[in-house]
PDB file of C-alpha atoms in Angstrom:
ATOM      1  CA  MET A   1     125.651  72.494  22.826  1.00 39.00           C
ATOM      2  CA  GLU A   2     122.081  70.891  23.132  1.00 40.00           C
ATOM      3  CA  GLN A   3     119.101  72.739  22.957  1.00 39.00           C
ATOM      4  CA  GLY A   4     117.098  73.726  25.199  1.00 46.00           C
ATOM      5  CA  ARG A   5     121.192  73.501  27.648  1.00 53.00           C
ATOM      6  CA  TYR A   6     121.831  76.357  29.323  1.00 55.00           C
ATOM      7  CA  PRO A   7     117.787  77.732  30.515  1.00 57.00           C
ATOM      8  CA  GLY A   8     117.959  81.566  30.281  1.00 65.00           C
ATOM      9  CA  ARG A   9     117.540  83.036  26.572  1.00 61.00           C
ATOM     10  CA  ARG A  10     117.195  86.174  25.043  1.00 60.00           C
ATOM     11  CA  ALA A  11     113.464  87.265  25.323  1.00 57.00           C
ATOM     12  CA  THR A  12     110.722  87.591  23.336  1.00 43.00           C
ATOM     13  CA  VAL A  13     108.191  90.348  24.090  1.00 41.00           C
ATOM     14  CA  THR A  14     104.715  91.799  22.516  1.00 35.00           C
ATOM     15  CA  VAL A  15     104.177  94.901  21.944  1.00 31.00           C
ATOM     16  CA  GLU A  16     102.033  95.144  24.888  1.00 35.00           C
ATOM     17  CA  GLN A  17     105.206  94.114  27.089  1.00 39.00           C
ATOM     18  CA  THR A  18     107.960  96.745  25.452  1.00 34.00           C
ATOM     19  CA  ILE A  19     105.633  99.744  27.346  1.00 32.00           C
ATOM     20  CA  VAL A  20     107.619  98.584  30.819  1.00 40.00           C
ATOM     21  CA  SER A  21     110.970  98.205  28.431  1.00 39.00           C
ATOM     22  CA  HIS A  22     113.812 100.824  26.998  1.00 42.00           C
ATOM     23  CA  PRO A  23     112.093 102.902  23.994  1.00 41.00           C
ATOM     24  CA  HIS A  24     115.448 101.117  22.483  1.00 41.00           C
ATOM     25  CA  CYS A  25     114.994  97.485  23.475  1.00 43.00           C
ATOM     26  CA  ARG A  26     116.251  94.958  20.412  1.00 45.00           C
ATOM     27  CA  LYS A  27     112.918  92.330  20.307  1.00 39.00           C
ATOM     28  CA  LYS A  28     114.268  89.199  19.218  1.00 36.00           C
ATOM     29  CA  ARG A  29     111.354  86.104  17.323  1.00 28.00           C
ATOM     30  CA  LEU A  30     110.637  83.155  19.196  1.00 28.00           C
ATOM     31  CA  GLY A  31     111.946  81.128  16.078  1.00 29.00           C
ATOM     32  CA  SER A  32     115.255  82.966  16.121  1.00 31.00           C
ATOM     33  CA  PRO A  33     117.953  80.205  16.699  1.00 31.00           C
ATOM     34  CA  ALA A  34     119.297  82.950  19.143  1.00 36.00           C
ATOM     35  CA  ALA A  35     115.724  83.111  21.215  1.00 36.00           C
ATOM     36  CA  ARG A  36     115.476  78.757  20.895  1.00 34.00           C
ATOM     37  CA  GLY A  37     119.113  77.661  22.087  1.00 38.00           C
ATOM     38  CA  ASN A  38     119.197  76.186  18.264  1.00 34.00           C
ATOM     39  CA  PRO A  39     122.248  73.567  17.899  1.00 31.00           C
ATOM     40  CA  ASN A  40     123.116  76.130  14.376  1.00 30.00           C
ATOM     41  CA  HIS A  41     123.472  79.300  16.557  1.00 30.00           C
ATOM     42  CA  ALA A  42     125.396  77.465  19.303  1.00 29.00           C
ATOM     43  CA  ALA A  43     128.312  76.151  16.608  1.00 27.00           C
ATOM     44  CA  PHE A  44     128.731  79.757  15.883  1.00 28.00           C
ATOM     45  CA  PHE A  45     130.585  79.928  19.268  1.00 34.00           C
ATOM     46  CA  SER A  46     132.409  76.110  18.692  1.00 35.00           C
ATOM     47  CA  ARG A  47     135.538  75.959  18.186  1.00 35.00           C
ATOM     48  CA  GLY A  48     135.922  75.310  14.442  1.00 37.00           C
ATOM     49  CA  ARG A  49     134.259  78.696  14.210  1.00 37.00           C
ATOM     50  CA  ARG A  50     136.186  80.614  17.116  1.00 52.00           C
ATOM     51  CA  ASN A  51     139.238  80.480  18.721  1.00 66.00           C
ATOM     52  CA  VAL A  52     139.069  79.671  21.988  1.00 72.00           C
ATOM     53  CA  PRO A  53     141.578  80.738  24.672  1.00 88.00           C
ATOM     54  CA  SER A  54     143.693  78.226  27.207  1.00 93.00           C
ATOM     55  CA  TYR A  55     145.088  77.989  30.621  1.00 95.00           C
ATOM     56  CA  ASN A  56     147.801  76.417  31.180  1.00 94.00           C
ATOM     57  CA  THR A  57     149.082  75.159  34.598  1.00 94.00           C
ATOM     58  CA  SER A  58     151.379  77.209  34.888  1.00 92.00           C
ATOM     59  CA  ASP A  59     148.136  79.716  35.084  1.00 94.00           C
ATOM     60  CA  PHE A  60     145.520  78.072  36.933  1.00 96.00           C
ATOM     61  CA  ARG A  61     144.932  80.170  39.836  1.00 95.00           C
ATOM     62  CA  LYS A  62     141.505  80.851  42.050  1.00 94.00           C
ATOM     63  CA  GLY A  63     139.200  82.509  40.351  1.00 91.00           C
ATOM     64  CA  LEU A  64     139.944  81.439  37.259  1.00 93.00           C
ATOM     65  CA  LYS A  65     136.386  80.601  34.990  1.00 93.00           C
ATOM     66  CA  VAL A  66     137.148  77.561  32.895  1.00 96.00           C
ATOM     67  CA  GLN A  67     135.511  75.100  30.122  1.00 95.00           C
ATOM     68  CA  ILE A  68     135.278  71.088  31.074  1.00 95.00           C
ATOM     69  CA  ASP A  69     132.915  69.289  28.576  1.00 93.00           C
ATOM     70  CA  GLY A  70     132.043  72.318  27.510  1.00 91.00           C
ATOM     71  CA  ASP A  71     130.212  73.214  30.704  1.00 93.00           C
ATOM     72  CA  PRO A  72     131.191  76.394  32.887  1.00 94.00           C
ATOM     73  CA  TYR A  73     133.313  76.031  35.885  1.00 95.00           C
ATOM     74  CA  LEU A  74     134.845  78.543  38.439  1.00 94.00           C
ATOM     75  CA  MET A  75     137.751  77.781  39.717  1.00 96.00           C
ATOM     76  CA  ILE A  76     137.826  77.906  43.681  1.00 95.00           C
ATOM     77  CA  GLU A  77     140.619  75.750  44.473  1.00 96.00           C
ATOM     78  CA  CYS A  78     144.325  74.600  42.970  1.00 96.00           C
ATOM     79  CA  ASN A  79     147.268  73.013  45.102  1.00 95.00           C
ATOM     80  CA  PHE A  80     150.766  72.618  43.643  1.00 94.00           C
ATOM     81  CA  VAL A  81     151.868  68.788  44.692  1.00 92.00           C
ATOM     82  CA  LYS A  82     155.682  68.320  44.622  1.00 87.00           C
ATOM     83  CA  PRO A  83     155.964  64.158  45.244  1.00 81.00           C
ATOM     84  CA  GLY A  84     159.100  63.065  45.691  1.00 79.00           C
ATOM     85  CA  LYS A  85     159.355  60.878  42.475  1.00 80.00           C
ATOM     86  CA  GLY A  86     157.493  61.738  39.373  1.00 82.00           C
ATOM     87  CA  GLN A  87     155.654  64.610  37.683  1.00 86.00           C
ATOM     88  CA  ALA A  88     154.329  67.430  39.510  1.00 90.00           C
ATOM     89  CA  LEU A  89     150.132  68.091  40.104  1.00 95.00           C
ATOM     90  CA  TYR A  90     147.873  70.937  40.578  1.00 96.00           C
ATOM     91  CA  LYS A  91     144.665  69.669  42.399  1.00 96.00           C
ATOM     92  CA  CYS A  92     141.680  71.915  41.707  1.00 97.00           C
ATOM     93  CA  LYS A  93     137.806  72.492  42.732  1.00 97.00           C
ATOM     94  CA  LEU A  94     136.183  73.900  40.385  1.00 97.00           C
ATOM     95  CA  ARG A  95     132.336  74.826  40.774  1.00 94.00           C
ATOM     96  CA  HIS A  96     129.687  74.607  37.945  1.00 93.00           C
ATOM     97  CA  LEU A  97     128.296  78.092  37.202  1.00 90.00           C
ATOM     98  CA  ILE A  98     124.975  76.896  36.794  1.00 87.00           C
ATOM     99  CA  ARG A  99     123.943  74.323  38.576  1.00 86.00           C
ATOM    100  CA  ASN A 100     126.438  74.640  41.607  1.00 86.00           C
ATOM    101  CA  THR A 101     127.992  71.076  42.488  1.00 92.00           C
ATOM    102  CA  VAL A 102     131.533  71.189  43.105  1.00 96.00           C
ATOM    103  CA  LEU A 103     134.111  68.796  41.260  1.00 96.00           C
ATOM    104  CA  ASP A 104     137.301  67.313  42.362  1.00 97.00           C
ATOM    105  CA  ARG A 105     139.746  67.543  39.171  1.00 97.00           C
ATOM    106  CA  THR A 106     144.065  66.252  39.180  1.00 96.00           C
ATOM    107  CA  TYR A 107     145.668  67.403  36.785  1.00 96.00           C
ATOM    108  CA  LYS A 108     149.960  66.790  35.825  1.00 94.00           C
ATOM    109  CA  SER A 109     151.805  69.240  34.899  1.00 92.00           C
ATOM    110  CA  GLY A 110     151.550  70.799  31.060  1.00 92.00           C
ATOM    111  CA  ASP A 111     147.429  69.592  30.672  1.00 96.00           C
ATOM    112  CA  SER A 112     145.831  72.740  30.039  1.00 96.00           C
ATOM    113  CA  LEU A 113     141.833  73.991  29.407  1.00 96.00           C
ATOM    114  CA  ASP A 114     140.101  76.123  27.554  1.00 95.00           C
ATOM    115  CA  ALA A 115     138.400  79.529  29.314  1.00 94.00           C
ATOM    116  CA  ALA A 116     134.996  79.906  30.000  1.00 94.00           C
ATOM    117  CA  ASP A 117     133.648  82.751  27.420  1.00 90.00           C
ATOM    118  CA  ILE A 118     131.807  84.105  30.611  1.00 90.00           C
ATOM    119  CA  THR A 119     130.905  87.441  29.959  1.00 91.00           C
ATOM    120  CA  GLU A 120     129.603  89.451  32.917  1.00 93.00           C
ATOM    121  CA  ILE A 121     127.449  92.424  32.567  1.00 96.00           C
ATOM    122  CA  GLN A 122     124.821  95.363  34.282  1.00 97.00           C
ATOM    123  CA  ALA A 123     120.959  93.907  33.535  1.00 98.00           C
ATOM    124  CA  GLN A 124     118.224  95.980  35.215  1.00 98.00           C
ATOM    125  CA  PHE A 125     115.173  93.533  36.209  1.00 98.00           C
ATOM    126  CA  LEU A 126     111.717  94.963  34.416  1.00 98.00           C
ATOM    127  CA  TYR A 127     109.006  92.427  35.443  1.00 97.00           C
ATOM    128  CA  ARG A 128     108.322  88.615  36.168  1.00 97.00           C
ATOM    129  CA  GLN A 129     105.443  86.612  34.624  1.00 96.00           C
ATOM    130  CA  GLY A 130     104.624  83.443  36.707  1.00 96.00           C
ATOM    131  CA  ASP A 131     107.912  81.371  37.289  1.00 95.00           C
ATOM    132  CA  THR A 132     110.033  83.819  34.453  1.00 96.00           C
ATOM    133  CA  PHE A 133     112.052  87.063  34.980  1.00 97.00           C
ATOM    134  CA  PHE A 134     112.352  89.771  32.436  1.00 98.00           C
ATOM    135  CA  PHE A 135     115.828  91.641  32.913  1.00 98.00           C
ATOM    136  CA  MET A 136     117.416  94.332  30.445  1.00 98.00           C
ATOM    137  CA  ASP A 137     120.962  94.923  28.951  1.00 97.00           C
ATOM    138  CA  ASN A 138     121.721  98.209  30.279  1.00 97.00           C
ATOM    139  CA  GLU A 139     123.771  99.274  27.821  1.00 96.00           C
ATOM    140  CA  SER A 140     122.605  97.038  24.309  1.00 95.00           C
ATOM    141  CA  TYR A 141     118.913  97.407  25.772  1.00 96.00           C
ATOM    142  CA  GLU A 142     118.560  94.057  24.352  1.00 96.00           C
ATOM    143  CA  GLN A 143     116.278  91.682  26.540  1.00 96.00           C
ATOM    144  CA  TYR A 144     116.132  88.397  28.164  1.00 96.00           C
ATOM    145  CA  GLU A 145     114.101  85.732  29.956  1.00 95.00           C
ATOM    146  CA  LEU A 146     115.168  83.684  33.264  1.00 95.00           C
ATOM    147  CA  GLY A 147     113.432  81.110  34.532  1.00 94.00           C
ATOM    148  CA  MET A 148     113.270  80.091  38.324  1.00 93.00           C
ATOM    149  CA  ASP A 149     115.723  77.466  38.294  1.00 88.00           C
ATOM    150  CA  THR A 150     118.600  80.540  36.585  1.00 90.00           C
ATOM    151  CA  VAL A 151     117.662  82.757  38.912  1.00 93.00           C
ATOM    152  CA  ASP A 152     117.460  80.490  42.382  1.00 90.00           C
ATOM    153  CA  ASP A 153     117.446  81.972  45.021  1.00 93.00           C
ATOM    154  CA  ALA A 154     117.757  86.055  43.412  1.00 96.00           C
ATOM    155  CA  TRP A 155     113.986  86.280  43.183  1.00 97.00           C
ATOM    156  CA  LYS A 156     113.148  86.634  46.716  1.00 97.00           C
ATOM    157  CA  TYR A 157     115.250  90.577  46.853  1.00 98.00           C
ATOM    158  CA  LEU A 158     113.887  91.661  42.209  1.00 98.00           C
ATOM    159  CA  LYS A 159     111.858  94.937  42.798  1.00 96.00           C
ATOM    160  CA  GLU A 160     111.346  95.858  39.145  1.00 97.00           C
ATOM    161  CA  GLY A 161     113.966  98.625  37.858  1.00 97.00           C
ATOM    162  CA  MET A 162     116.888  96.894  39.933  1.00 98.00           C
ATOM    163  CA  ASN A 163     120.071  97.040  38.357  1.00 98.00           C
ATOM    164  CA  CYS A 164     121.414  93.589  38.756  1.00 98.00           C
ATOM    165  CA  SER A 165     125.029  91.703  38.116  1.00 97.00           C
ATOM    166  CA  MET A 166     124.326  88.826  34.959  1.00 96.00           C
ATOM    167  CA  LEU A 167     126.670  86.273  33.963  1.00 93.00           C
ATOM    168  CA  LEU A 168     126.675  85.043  30.131  1.00 94.00           C
ATOM    169  CA  PHE A 169     128.102  81.972  29.030  1.00 92.00           C
ATOM    170  CA  ASN A 170     127.840  81.986  25.081  1.00 88.00           C
ATOM    171  CA  ASN A 171     125.973  85.000  25.522  1.00 89.00           C
ATOM    172  CA  ASN A 172     123.469  82.355  27.188  1.00 90.00           C
ATOM    173  CA  PRO A 173     122.386  84.014  30.720  1.00 93.00           C
ATOM    174  CA  ILE A 174     123.365  80.815  33.278  1.00 92.00           C
ATOM    175  CA  GLY A 175     123.197  83.516  36.763  1.00 91.00           C
ATOM    176  CA  ILE A 176     122.145  87.082  38.473  1.00 93.00           C
ATOM    177  CA  THR A 177     122.955  88.268  40.945  1.00 95.00           C
ATOM    178  CA  PRO A 178     121.195  91.301  42.986  1.00 96.00           C
ATOM    179  CA  PRO A 179     122.915  93.521  44.897  1.00 97.00           C
ATOM    180  CA  ASN A 180     124.187  93.191  48.508  1.00 97.00           C
ATOM    181  CA  HIS A 181     122.251  95.539  50.270  1.00 98.00           C
ATOM    182  CA  VAL A 182     118.331  95.823  49.024  1.00 98.00           C
ATOM    183  CA  VAL A 183     115.478  97.764  50.348  1.00 98.00           C
ATOM    184  CA  LEU A 184     111.788  96.097  50.411  1.00 98.00           C
ATOM    185  CA  ARG A 185     108.797  96.651  52.273  1.00 98.00           C
ATOM    186  CA  ILE A 186     107.279  94.745  55.052  1.00 98.00           C
ATOM    187  CA  GLU A 187     103.845  93.502  53.122  1.00 97.00           C
ATOM    188  CA  TYR A 188     102.418  91.262  56.514  1.00 97.00           C
ATOM    189  CA  CYS A 189     103.944  90.827  59.699  1.00 96.00           C
ATOM    190  CA  GLU A 190     102.213  90.142  62.928  1.00 93.00           C
ATOM    191  CA  PRO A 191     101.727  92.901  65.167  1.00 91.00           C
ATOM    192  CA  ALA A 192     104.376  93.569  67.879  1.00 83.00           C
ATOM    193  CA  VAL A 193     103.915  92.145  71.215  1.00 75.00           C
ATOM    194  CA  ARG A 194     103.163  94.657  73.735  1.00 73.00           C
ATOM    195  CA  GLY A 195     105.738  94.316  76.560  1.00 67.00           C
ATOM    196  CA  ASN A 196     107.795  92.230  74.690  1.00 64.00           C
ATOM    197  CA  THR A 197     111.469  94.103  75.068  1.00 60.00           C
ATOM    198  CA  ALA A 198     113.316  91.428  74.338  1.00 62.00           C
ATOM    199  CA  THR A 199     115.985  92.834  71.804  1.00 64.00           C
ATOM    200  CA  ASN A 200     116.564  88.948  70.011  1.00 82.00           C
ATOM    201  CA  VAL A 201     112.604  88.348  70.168  1.00 89.00           C
ATOM    202  CA  THR A 202     111.828  86.795  66.061  1.00 93.00           C
ATOM    203  CA  LYS A 203     108.924  86.853  63.862  1.00 95.00           C
ATOM    204  CA  PRO A 204     108.624  85.730  60.282  1.00 96.00           C
ATOM    205  CA  ALA A 205     107.803  88.300  57.785  1.00 98.00           C
ATOM    206  CA  LYS A 206     105.540  88.428  53.710  1.00 98.00           C
ATOM    207  CA  LEU A 207     107.763  90.883  51.440  1.00 98.00           C
ATOM    208  CA  GLU A 208     106.597  92.842  48.507  1.00 97.00           C
ATOM    209  CA  THR A 209     108.378  90.075  46.556  1.00 96.00           C
ATOM    210  CA  GLY A 210     106.380  87.075  48.399  1.00 96.00           C
ATOM    211  CA  ALA A 211     109.683  85.886  49.865  1.00 97.00           C
ATOM    212  CA  GLU A 212     109.758  85.097  54.011  1.00 97.00           C
ATOM    213  CA  LEU A 213     112.800  86.825  55.853  1.00 97.00           C
ATOM    214  CA  ILE A 214     112.875  86.614  59.406  1.00 96.00           C
ATOM    215  CA  VAL A 215     112.894  89.734  60.809  1.00 96.00           C
ATOM    216  CA  PRO A 216     113.007  91.469  64.636  1.00 94.00           C
ATOM    217  CA  ASN A 217     109.474  91.492  66.877  1.00 92.00           C
ATOM    218  CA  PHE A 218     108.978  94.950  66.493  1.00 92.00           C
ATOM    219  CA  VAL A 219     109.369  95.155  62.666  1.00 93.00           C
ATOM    220  CA  GLU A 220     105.636  96.519  61.692  1.00 94.00           C
ATOM    221  CA  SER A 221     103.704  95.868  58.622  1.00 96.00           C
ATOM    222  CA  GLY A 222     104.480  98.639  55.261  1.00 96.00           C
ATOM    223  CA  GLU A 223     107.539  99.507  56.560  1.00 97.00           C
ATOM    224  CA  MET A 224     111.011  99.061  54.217  1.00 98.00           C
ATOM    225  CA  ILE A 225     113.664  97.476  55.157  1.00 98.00           C
ATOM    226  CA  LYS A 226     117.051  96.695  54.665  1.00 98.00           C
ATOM    227  CA  ILE A 227     118.011  93.243  53.686  1.00 98.00           C
ATOM    228  CA  ASP A 228     121.803  91.728  53.164  1.00 98.00           C
ATOM    229  CA  THR A 229     121.089  89.407  50.340  1.00 96.00           C
ATOM    230  CA  ARG A 230     124.470  87.432  50.713  1.00 94.00           C
ATOM    231  CA  THR A 231     122.710  86.051  54.329  1.00 95.00           C
ATOM    232  CA  GLY A 232     118.985  87.094  53.558  1.00 95.00           C
ATOM    233  CA  GLU A 233     119.214  88.913  56.971  1.00 96.00           C
ATOM    234  CA  TYR A 234     117.886  91.311  57.980  1.00 97.00           C
ATOM    235  CA  ILE A 235     119.773  94.849  58.205  1.00 97.00           C
ATOM    236  CA  GLU A 236     118.001  97.582  59.830  1.00 96.00           C
ATOM    237  CA  ARG A 237     114.716  99.501  59.044  1.00 95.00           C
ATOM    238  CA  VAL A 238     114.475 102.113  56.658  1.00 96.00           C
ATOM    239  CA  LYS A 239     112.617 105.348  56.719  1.00 91.00           C
ATOM    240  CA  GLU A 240     110.504 106.101  53.262  1.00 81.00           C
TER     241      GLU A 240
END
């Protein structure tokens, strides 16, 4: 694995920063191989040092996590094709778990793919510092820092103390998923237009995270609302 290939990394924390984290949180030195994505550290996960299981075409199915050219992919579609003559084929669509690009591949019966070393953990969002987001593994108390390119649109819904699902590839964070539903405060929105009782009238609102969301006209600044993070849509007002 080349240096800097995977955007997330274990976090290096200062004494001041550990105030907001768990007292048992492990701290990583900035110069450690794990923190810098050192190629020597990555080699620990290479096939030469660790047995990597593989999947035969008979194992191919939707939801399978595999490696192609060293990168993690999710098999999102797999169709078996048996020509009138010739060898059976497997036509697959695979989504890159970091870049979200889709790859079309055709495999012959008997081909195989290496399994991707993917782990899903529960992590708590600690705080944001510029475009860097700090999380803590709920079990090991180890901290990770993720850049905006890894967090992606999830930043819109992240609130300190929130538990999220984090994907690790070869122990490196590659993605974060917030809960399906979150409750956030409206930081600001224009006052409701009096006399306008139409239920389909909407307006933009700024959330406490800094993100913008379209809400109904009757919603006011300071109110708490429930949001579906999968669609990015307003659900309802929530009483404090």
